[in-house]
Amino acid sequence: MPDEVALQFPAAFEYIRLARLVASGLAAQVNFTLDDIEDLRIAVDELCSALVEAAADRSSTVTATFRIEDHQIHMEADVPTTAANGSYVIDDISSHILRAAVDRHELEQNADRLVARMSKQCLTVN
Amino acid sequence: MPDEVALQFPAAFEYIRLARLVASGLAAQVNFTLDDIEDLRIAVDELCSALVEAAADRSSTVTATFRIEDHQIHMEADVPTTAANGSYVIDDISSHILRAAVDRHELEQNADRLVARMSKQCLTVN
Amino acid sequence: MSIEDDGFVIRSLESEPGTIQVGGELDAHAANKLDDLVDQLLASGVTNLVMDIGGLTFIDSSGLRSLIRARKRLGDQPNAVVLRDPQAGTLRLLEITGLTEQFPVV
Amino acid sequence: MSIEDDGFVIRSLESEPGTIQVGGELDAHAANKLDDLVDQLLASGVTNLVMDIGGLTFIDSSGLRSLIRARKRLGDQPNAVVLRDPQAGTLRLLEITGLTEQFPVV
Ligand SMILES: Nc1ncnc2c1ncn2[C@@H]1O[C@H](COP(=O)(O)OP(=O)(O)O)[C@@H](O)[C@H]1O
Ligand SMILES: Nc1ncnc2c1ncn2[C@@H]1O[C@H](COP(=O)(O)OP(=O)(O)O)[C@@H](O)[C@H]1O
């Protein structure tokens, strides 16, 4: 099984920078290029921001799990929330950014939680 | 309940820098002084290194949970491991560093996991 | 007025009313603070905004939405919100999101 | 020889046999790499080590243990391992741990 790193934080915007930090720290460790790391940072930020936005309040916990396999990085993140809170849709601006930054991304509303996923193939330096 | 942030990572030394990153990111967010952040980084590093050392192998997961209350930061971290692997003791060097860096620290071997705890009162800038 | 944090700085310049310096990381958290500052400046009668963003190291869709919001509040005129000293990353993001036209660079 | 990573760099200088440049963060992960390099140099006949640590931004007990280990392998003579350009943080750590005497600064 490939290594996984997970970050859990309250559903509040001030913690999203920690998700960016962990994503870029992890990516730097496997020598992904600065361009790829920058793309990764913004994609993680966009998706985690969507989860925080969708959460009922800051007592909900966002969990973001990162996995690196070969030259791909994957994130799966979720927050407890029901579709009754309004099913969450990524707006055009965020959508454009995500499409430019990563290879795949999706938001999926399950019965009790909203799940975000993304994958990106990265180049390495050295 | 105060906010908590948790990081989970494989029990391997290359991930300890992520624990330092999260600790310092969190501490910077609440404007702790650079001196306090530096002390915090080394204490988190010493304790997480002890947990990684005590773990059977890298398939074990280290969980480090941070909590900020008033001007105190607390970490509780653990890794699954039994005393049968040899009860873990912090050596003199690490002990001296921990005593200088934080107000309180401890390692506790439970039936199925080794738990590390620390607390530090910090000053803020601004 | 100045709002600071480890991650960002948002400051309205006394010497140039309507100019806001935004440095560091303009994510959702910082964008909320920027919205507040923009509202204060609008209440004080400012009719154009200059965003001095040479020191911006990160901006996401929340940051862009904050700029769009400011422009709307100023009646969507062509020069409602102008950007000073945007870096390559910011220009690329405006391009990707089709917002280049709305934010003239000075 | 040079081992690099986002977090640290450990490099033996061809021009000065026995000198090792250590920069960045010397934690347990990096200290393992440093041990390997020290062993290589010892195998090649080096009898004294100069640790050029001006670029060190972090060192923990694992880093210190790696220095002690190198000193032991060199027979614990007073100048077995000397430090070049240690920064304030490193000096403070040596002081706290009572190791100042063992690692002369050049
Ligand atoms: N949207 C996603 N986000 C993150 N990881 C994903 C996603 N979809 C699949 N994965 C993971 O990525 C790996 C490759 O999945 P796959 O569907 O074969 O991708 P592709 O064919 O597009 O390369 C699998 O390990 C899977 O668990
Ligand atoms: N060793 C420890 N590491 C981290 N947190 C701790 C530790 N011991 C206690 N705490 C937490 O710190 C807070 C204060 O605990 P307390 O025992 O009253 O500390 P003190 O009296 O030394 O300030 C409590 O919320 C407790 O859960």
PDB file of C-alpha atoms in Angstrom, chain B residues 2-4 44 73 78 88:
ATOM      1  CA  PRO B   2     -11.094  24.514  21.255  1.00  0.00           C
ATOM      2  CA  ASP B   3     -10.122  23.797  17.654  1.00  0.00           C
ATOM      3  CA  GLU B   4      -7.998  20.740  16.976  1.00  0.00           C
ATOM      4  CA  VAL B  44       7.351  18.187  18.093  1.00  0.00           C
ATOM      5  CA  ILE B  73      -0.272  24.884  22.536  1.00  0.00           C
ATOM      6  CA  ASP B  78       0.647   8.336  19.370  1.00  0.00           C
ATOM      7  CA  TYR B  88      10.716   3.392  24.928  1.00  0.00           C
TER       8      TYR B  88
END
